[in-house]
Short mmCIF file of C-alpha atoms in Angstrom, two decimals:
data_model
loop_
_atom_site.label_atom_id
_atom_site.label_comp_id
_atom_site.label_asym_id
_atom_site.label_seq_id
_atom_site.Cartn_x
_atom_site.Cartn_y
_atom_site.Cartn_z
CA MET A 22 -14.12 -7.13 -19.88
CA LEU A 23 -14.73 -8.71 -16.59
CA VAL A 24 -12.08 -9.82 -14.21
CA LEU A 25 -12.10 -11.46 -10.88
CA GLY A 26 -9.35 -10.24 -8.43
CA ILE A 27 -8.25 -12.24 -5.51
CA GLU A 28 -5.95 -10.54 -2.61
CA THR A 29 -4.24 -12.71 0.12
CA SER A 30 -0.93 -10.81 0.48
CA CYS A 31 -0.93 -10.17 4.26
CA ASP A 32 -3.97 -10.10 6.68
CA GLU A 33 -7.08 -9.20 4.43
CA THR A 34 -8.63 -11.65 2.49
CA ALA A 35 -10.38 -10.31 -0.49
CA ALA A 36 -12.23 -10.70 -3.59
CA ALA A 37 -13.69 -8.59 -6.10
CA LEU A 38 -15.39 -8.32 -9.84
CA VAL A 39 -14.23 -5.43 -11.72
CA THR A 40 -15.06 -4.62 -15.47
CA ASP A 41 -12.73 -2.49 -18.13
CA SER A 42 -15.43 0.07 -17.62
CA ARG A 43 -14.18 1.04 -13.94
CA THR A 44 -17.03 -0.27 -12.43
CA VAL A 45 -16.49 -2.46 -9.27
CA LEU A 46 -19.69 -4.91 -9.73
CA ALA A 47 -19.05 -6.76 -6.34
CA GLU A 48 -16.33 -7.26 -3.66
CA ARG A 49 -15.57 -8.83 -0.40
CA VAL A 50 -12.92 -7.86 2.28
CA LEU A 51 -12.47 -9.80 5.32
CA SER A 52 -9.99 -8.46 7.90
CA GLN A 53 -8.00 -10.79 10.23
CA LEU A 54 -7.48 -8.06 12.90
CA ASP A 55 -9.38 -10.21 15.69
CA ASP A 56 -6.70 -13.23 14.90
CA HIS A 57 -3.93 -11.20 15.15
CA ARG A 58 -4.73 -8.30 17.69
CA PRO A 59 -3.66 -10.78 20.74
CA TYR A 60 0.02 -10.66 19.10
CA GLY A 61 0.31 -7.30 18.46
CA GLY A 62 0.90 -7.81 14.71
CA VAL A 63 0.39 -10.18 11.88
CA VAL A 64 1.49 -13.69 12.48
CA PRO A 65 2.23 -15.22 9.06
CA GLU A 66 1.08 -18.99 9.64
CA ILE A 67 -2.32 -17.82 11.37
CA ALA A 68 -2.70 -15.44 8.19
CA ALA A 69 -2.26 -18.06 5.70
CA ARG A 70 -4.62 -20.35 7.29
CA ALA A 71 -7.33 -17.76 7.53
CA HIS A 72 -6.87 -16.90 4.12
CA LEU A 73 -7.12 -20.76 3.28
CA HIS A 74 -10.40 -20.89 5.35
CA HIS A 75 -12.14 -17.92 4.13
CA VAL A 76 -11.16 -17.47 0.39
CA ASP A 77 -13.45 -20.00 -1.33
CA ARG A 78 -16.46 -18.55 0.42
CA LEU A 79 -15.52 -14.65 -0.30
CA ILE A 80 -15.13 -15.58 -3.94
CA ALA A 81 -18.46 -17.49 -4.04
CA GLU A 82 -20.10 -14.51 -2.19
CA THR A 83 -18.71 -12.00 -4.82
CA MET A 84 -19.90 -14.14 -7.48
CA ALA A 85 -23.36 -14.49 -6.26
CA GLU A 86 -23.76 -10.58 -5.60
CA ALA A 87 -22.91 -9.76 -9.07
CA GLY A 88 -24.76 -12.69 -10.46
CA CYS A 89 -21.81 -13.91 -12.41
CA ALA A 90 -20.64 -17.62 -13.01
CA PHE A 91 -16.89 -18.30 -14.08
CA SER A 92 -17.87 -18.93 -17.49
CA ASP A 93 -18.59 -15.13 -17.68
CA LEU A 94 -15.14 -14.15 -16.50
CA ASP A 95 -12.52 -13.01 -19.20
CA ALA A 96 -9.52 -13.40 -16.91
CA VAL A 97 -8.71 -14.47 -13.17
CA ALA A 98 -6.19 -12.02 -11.36
CA ALA A 99 -4.45 -13.15 -7.98
CA THR A 100 -1.67 -11.23 -5.84
CA GLY A 101 1.56 -13.11 -6.83
CA GLY A 102 3.76 -11.08 -4.69
CA PRO A 103 5.23 -9.52 -2.49
CA GLY A 104 3.89 -10.54 0.65
CA LEU A 105 3.70 -13.01 3.22
CA ILE A 106 4.77 -16.13 1.19
CA GLY A 107 2.06 -18.61 2.66
CA GLY A 108 -1.06 -16.29 1.94
CA VAL A 109 0.28 -15.47 -1.47
CA ILE A 110 0.52 -19.28 -2.21
CA VAL A 111 -3.24 -19.67 -1.03
CA GLY A 112 -4.45 -16.75 -3.42
CA VAL A 113 -2.23 -17.80 -6.42
CA MET A 114 -3.21 -21.57 -6.37
CA THR A 115 -6.98 -20.53 -5.74
CA GLY A 116 -6.72 -18.03 -8.98
CA LYS A 117 -4.91 -20.89 -10.73
CA ALA A 118 -7.69 -23.42 -9.88
CA ILE A 119 -10.58 -21.08 -11.16
CA ALA A 120 -8.68 -20.16 -14.42
CA LEU A 121 -7.89 -23.93 -15.09
CA ALA A 122 -11.32 -24.97 -14.19
CA ALA A 123 -13.14 -22.32 -16.35
CA ASP A 124 -10.48 -22.25 -19.18
CA LYS A 125 -9.57 -18.48 -18.55
CA PRO A 126 -6.63 -16.76 -18.76
CA PHE A 127 -4.28 -16.34 -15.38
CA LEU A 128 -2.92 -13.06 -14.15
CA ALA A 129 -0.39 -12.91 -11.57
CA ILE A 130 -0.42 -9.56 -10.05
CA ASN A 131 2.31 -7.57 -8.34
CA HIS A 132 0.61 -6.16 -5.23
CA LEU A 133 2.39 -3.05 -5.44
CA GLU A 134 1.28 -2.41 -8.96
CA GLY A 135 -2.26 -2.97 -7.64
CA HIS A 136 -1.79 -0.07 -5.28
CA ALA A 137 0.20 1.82 -8.14
CA LEU A 138 -2.87 1.78 -10.65
CA THR A 139 -5.70 2.14 -8.09
CA ALA A 140 -5.97 5.78 -9.24
CA ARG A 141 -6.61 4.71 -12.66
CA LEU A 142 -9.44 2.89 -11.62
CA THR A 143 -10.86 5.71 -9.47
CA SER A 144 -9.76 8.37 -11.74
CA GLY A 145 -9.07 7.54 -15.17
CA LEU A 146 -5.93 9.46 -15.22
CA ASP A 147 -3.38 9.34 -17.85
CA PHE A 148 0.38 8.45 -17.37
CA PRO A 149 3.06 9.62 -16.29
CA TYR A 150 2.35 10.51 -12.87
CA LEU A 151 4.24 10.55 -9.53
CA LEU A 152 3.50 7.91 -6.89
CA LEU A 153 4.03 7.76 -3.29
CA LEU A 154 3.39 4.15 -2.26
CA VAL A 155 3.25 4.19 1.55
CA SER A 156 2.19 1.07 3.65
CA GLY A 157 3.47 -1.04 6.27
CA GLY A 158 5.82 -2.53 4.52
CA HIS A 159 7.14 -0.22 1.57
CA CYS A 160 7.57 3.43 1.48
CA GLN A 161 8.58 4.51 -2.14
CA LEU A 162 8.69 7.20 -4.63
CA LEU A 163 8.12 6.26 -8.36
CA ALA A 164 7.32 7.55 -11.80
CA VAL A 165 4.73 5.74 -13.14
CA GLU A 166 5.32 5.80 -16.85
CA GLY A 167 3.04 3.05 -18.07
CA VAL A 168 1.74 -0.66 -16.90
CA GLY A 169 4.72 -2.48 -15.81
CA ARG A 170 6.96 0.45 -16.48
CA TYR A 171 8.09 1.98 -13.04
CA CYS A 172 11.22 4.21 -12.24
CA ARG A 173 12.10 4.46 -8.71
CA LEU A 174 13.13 7.74 -7.57
CA GLY A 175 13.43 6.86 -3.66
CA THR A 176 12.56 4.22 -1.07
CA THR A 177 13.01 3.95 2.63
CA ILE A 178 16.54 2.59 3.90
CA ASP A 179 15.10 1.19 7.04
CA ASP A 180 11.47 1.12 8.31
CA ALA A 181 8.37 1.84 6.41
CA ALA A 182 6.07 4.62 7.47
CA GLY A 183 3.41 2.28 8.30
CA GLU A 184 5.73 -0.04 10.41
CA ALA A 185 6.91 3.02 12.48
CA PHE A 186 3.20 3.97 13.11
CA ASP A 187 2.19 0.28 14.46
CA LYS A 188 5.79 0.31 16.42
CA VAL A 189 4.90 3.51 17.97
CA ALA A 190 1.42 3.11 18.59
CA LYS A 191 2.54 -0.06 20.48
CA MET A 192 5.19 1.85 22.36
CA ALA A 193 2.61 4.37 23.48
CA GLY A 194 -0.04 1.45 24.57
CA LEU A 195 -2.58 2.54 21.84
CA GLY A 196 -3.32 -1.15 20.77
CA TYR A 197 -3.41 -2.49 17.50
CA PRO A 198 -3.59 -1.87 14.54
CA GLY A 199 -1.45 0.90 15.12
CA GLY A 200 -1.93 3.47 12.52
CA PRO A 201 -5.66 4.27 13.10
CA ALA A 202 -5.09 4.06 16.72
CA LEU A 203 -2.35 6.82 16.58
CA GLU A 204 -4.37 9.03 14.22
CA ARG A 205 -7.28 8.85 16.56
CA ALA A 206 -4.97 9.70 19.60
CA ALA A 207 -3.09 12.32 17.83
CA ALA A 208 -6.50 14.45 17.37
CA GLY A 209 -6.34 15.32 20.91
CA GLY A 210 -2.85 16.17 21.24
CA ASP A 211 -0.51 18.88 20.96
CA PRO A 212 2.11 18.32 17.88
CA THR A 213 4.59 21.04 19.12
CA ARG A 214 4.85 19.74 22.68
CA PHE A 215 8.03 17.33 22.08
CA ALA A 216 11.04 18.13 19.63
CA LEU A 217 11.18 15.19 17.32
CA PRO A 218 13.71 14.99 14.54
CA ARG A 219 12.40 15.01 10.75
CA PRO A 220 14.32 12.37 9.10
CA MET A 221 16.39 12.97 5.93
CA LYS A 222 14.83 16.59 5.64
CA GLY A 223 17.02 18.47 3.29
CA ARG A 224 19.18 15.42 1.89
CA PRO A 225 19.52 15.86 -1.88
CA ASP A 226 18.30 12.46 -2.49
CA CYS A 227 14.56 11.28 -2.22
CA ASN A 228 15.14 8.36 0.09
CA PHE A 229 13.14 8.16 3.55
CA SER A 230 14.18 6.58 6.86
CA PHE A 231 12.25 6.31 10.10
CA SER A 232 14.05 4.09 12.11
CA GLY A 233 15.84 7.48 14.17
CA LEU A 234 12.53 8.73 14.70
CA LYS A 235 11.04 5.68 15.94
CA ASN A 236 14.05 5.38 18.49
CA ALA A 237 13.75 9.09 19.47
CA VAL A 238 10.13 8.30 20.61
CA ARG A 239 11.16 5.18 22.42
CA LEU A 240 13.30 7.21 24.46
CA LEU A 241 10.76 10.24 24.90
CA ILE A 242 8.19 7.52 26.01
CA GLU A 243 11.01 6.16 28.54
CA SER A 244 11.71 9.51 29.64
CA LEU A 245 7.99 10.17 30.72
CA PRO A 246 5.94 8.97 33.53
CA GLN A 247 4.61 5.31 33.53
CA PRO A 248 2.23 4.55 32.46
CA LEU A 249 1.56 7.18 30.11
CA SER A 250 -1.34 9.03 30.76
CA ALA A 251 -3.71 9.68 28.19
CA GLN A 252 -2.38 13.15 27.29
CA ASP A 253 0.97 12.41 27.08
CA ALA A 254 0.02 9.44 24.69
CA ALA A 255 -1.99 12.05 22.39
CA ASP A 256 0.87 14.50 22.50
CA VAL A 257 3.47 11.96 21.70
CA SER A 258 1.20 10.56 18.58
CA ALA A 259 0.46 13.95 17.50
CA GLY A 260 4.25 14.95 17.61
CA PHE A 261 5.13 11.71 15.70
CA GLN A 262 2.54 12.05 13.19
CA ALA A 263 3.64 15.67 12.28
CA ALA A 264 7.16 14.53 12.14
CA VAL A 265 6.20 11.79 9.58
CA ALA A 266 4.01 14.22 7.68
CA GLU A 267 6.67 16.98 7.33
CA ALA A 268 9.51 14.29 6.40
CA ILE A 269 7.39 12.89 3.50
CA ALA A 270 6.37 16.06 2.34
CA ASP A 271 10.36 17.06 2.23
CA ARG A 272 11.01 14.11 0.13
CA VAL A 273 7.96 14.37 -2.00
CA THR A 274 9.02 17.90 -2.85
CA ARG A 275 12.42 16.82 -4.07
CA ALA A 276 11.00 13.80 -5.95
CA ALA A 277 8.18 16.62 -7.43
CA ALA A 278 11.04 18.45 -9.25
CA GLN A 279 12.83 15.54 -10.28
CA PHE A 280 9.52 14.42 -11.62
CA ARG A 281 8.59 17.51 -13.80
CA ALA A 282 12.35 17.86 -14.98
CA ARG A 283 12.31 14.45 -16.52
CA TRP A 284 8.46 13.91 -17.27
CA PRO A 285 7.18 17.36 -17.74
CA GLU A 286 3.85 16.02 -19.47
CA GLY A 287 2.84 14.63 -15.69
CA ARG A 288 0.31 16.53 -13.81
CA HIS A 289 -0.41 14.34 -10.85
CA LEU A 290 1.00 13.09 -7.50
CA VAL A 291 -0.81 10.21 -6.70
CA VAL A 292 -0.67 8.65 -2.87
CA SER A 293 -1.68 5.04 -2.45
CA GLY A 294 -1.09 2.20 0.41
CA GLY A 295 -2.39 1.80 3.87
CA VAL A 296 -0.83 5.14 5.26
CA ALA A 297 -2.80 7.06 2.25
CA ALA A 298 -5.79 6.87 4.66
CA ASN A 299 -3.83 9.20 7.38
CA THR A 300 -5.97 12.61 7.12
CA LEU A 301 -2.80 14.78 8.18
CA LEU A 302 -0.42 13.09 5.36
CA ARG A 303 -3.46 13.65 2.67
CA GLN A 304 -3.63 17.56 4.04
CA THR A 305 0.14 17.64 4.09
CA LEU A 306 0.61 16.19 0.32
CA ALA A 307 -2.09 18.42 -0.93
CA ARG A 308 -0.38 21.26 -0.07
CA VAL A 309 2.81 19.92 -1.15
CA GLY A 310 1.55 19.16 -4.65
CA GLU A 311 -0.21 22.83 -5.35
CA GLU A 312 3.38 24.11 -4.27
CA SER A 313 4.95 21.54 -6.95
CA GLY A 314 2.26 22.34 -9.66
CA LEU A 315 0.73 18.57 -9.21
CA GLU A 316 -2.58 17.68 -8.37
CA LEU A 317 -3.06 15.39 -5.57
CA LEU A 318 -5.16 12.20 -6.30
CA ALA A 319 -5.94 9.98 -3.38
CA PRO A 320 -8.18 6.90 -3.65
CA PRO A 321 -10.93 6.27 -1.42
CA LEU A 322 -10.13 4.84 1.97
CA ARG A 323 -11.64 1.41 1.21
CA LEU A 324 -9.25 1.14 -1.73
CA CYS A 325 -5.79 2.63 0.18
CA THR A 326 -5.71 -0.81 2.50
CA ASP A 327 -5.59 -3.90 0.98
CA ASN A 328 -8.25 -5.05 -1.54
CA ALA A 329 -9.06 -7.15 -4.37
CA ALA A 330 -10.74 -4.42 -6.73
CA MET A 331 -7.10 -3.26 -7.35
CA ILE A 332 -5.62 -6.59 -7.91
CA ALA A 333 -8.51 -7.15 -10.59
CA TRP A 334 -8.22 -3.43 -12.29
CA ALA A 335 -4.21 -4.20 -12.39
CA GLY A 336 -5.34 -7.50 -14.24
CA ILE A 337 -7.61 -5.90 -16.74
CA GLU A 338 -4.78 -3.44 -17.44
CA ARG A 339 -2.20 -6.15 -18.15
CA PHE A 340 -4.82 -8.26 -20.00
CA ARG A 341 -5.33 -5.41 -22.21
CA LEU A 342 -1.49 -5.69 -23.14
CA GLY A 343 -1.73 -9.11 -23.48
CA LEU A 344 0.46 -9.74 -20.45
CA ILE A 345 -1.01 -12.92 -19.34
CA ASP A 346 0.78 -15.60 -16.95
CA ASP A 347 1.55 -19.32 -17.48
CA LEU A 348 0.05 -21.68 -14.75
CA ASP A 349 3.85 -22.34 -13.58
CA PHE A 350 4.12 -18.89 -12.20
CA ALA A 351 5.84 -18.98 -8.84
CA PRO A 352 4.80 -16.74 -5.91
CA ARG A 353 7.27 -14.32 -5.04
CA PRO A 354 7.82 -13.06 -1.35
CA ARG A 355 9.82 -9.84 -2.72
CA TRP A 356 8.96 -8.43 -6.08
CA PRO A 357 10.30 -4.89 -6.77
CA LEU A 358 8.33 -2.67 -9.01
CA ASP A 359 11.49 -1.45 -10.62
CA PRO A 360 13.78 -4.10 -10.37
CA THR A 361 16.80 -2.06 -12.20
CA ALA A 362 16.96 0.52 -9.53
CA PRO A 363 20.22 0.35 -7.82
CA ALA A 364 20.30 -0.88 -4.13
CA ALA A 365 19.77 1.60 -1.64
CA VAL A 366 22.46 1.38 1.34
CA GLY A 367 20.68 0.06 4.23
CA ALA A 368 17.61 -0.77 2.56
CA GLY A 369 17.75 -4.35 2.24
CA VAL A 370 15.01 -6.30 0.87
CA LYS A 371 12.71 -3.15 0.95
CA ALA A 372 14.38 -1.45 -1.97
#
């Protein structure tokens, strides 16, 4: 089985060809960082126009590298949401056009499901498993019972972890994108110099919160001599990163206990999403998994950030089950993995 994946949900334009033997035949990922850097964050209109400008070329290059024609495909998969709606529309319409012209099935993929199933592409693990989905827009803990079957155990009630990383990096003058810049600065910092809160630690639920921590960092930075020295910025970064890792570890520990009780056959903790590339977080989660009786699986770094290989693989998983979409599928700016989960107070659309 051969599926073309298209990803355009935020600020990466990507295409990939993946087989059901878990082989990525070819892929392209074009980052828009230079387009958005002057603004300190992603500008939706700029992102959509960049997707429109580059997506056809990237698909053509991917097909050429693999030596494939559209007639060789078994299906076409494109991110149908959630994401910046302009970009999602570009990818969905491109995928529909190829599917229609080549007379192939079309698969609209939930971007979050792409992240959720990446570990099955890289490791082939069985269901169920506990998933920490941690990115710029989402921070959730889910039991993954099967394709399209997710039980949310916890979610952020305000900011996502990646969003907090970006905003703290901006406050510290570290530039954009904030997550990698903050991790680099933290490598030379003292995480114990400043006392920062560990939000939600000890709470009986599995929810996250990062707005209070972000505000505590803002007040701390304002109390320091301006502009921040390199060492002050490094110490702030290290302290913030340690606080996030410890807070997430507490939440995951609680979720792991619930997961082991409800799904005793589950043996794995999976972390996915852009923030999963953070080294300290991976190290912390490995310890949490060992203490909780779960083996940590983390995708390679290139598959943590947005990519089309995960979309193609999710398409394969859904195609196997006959979950094919009509060409009148409407792109979705919001698309929860567990639509039956009760609303978390304060979470709003991020629930």
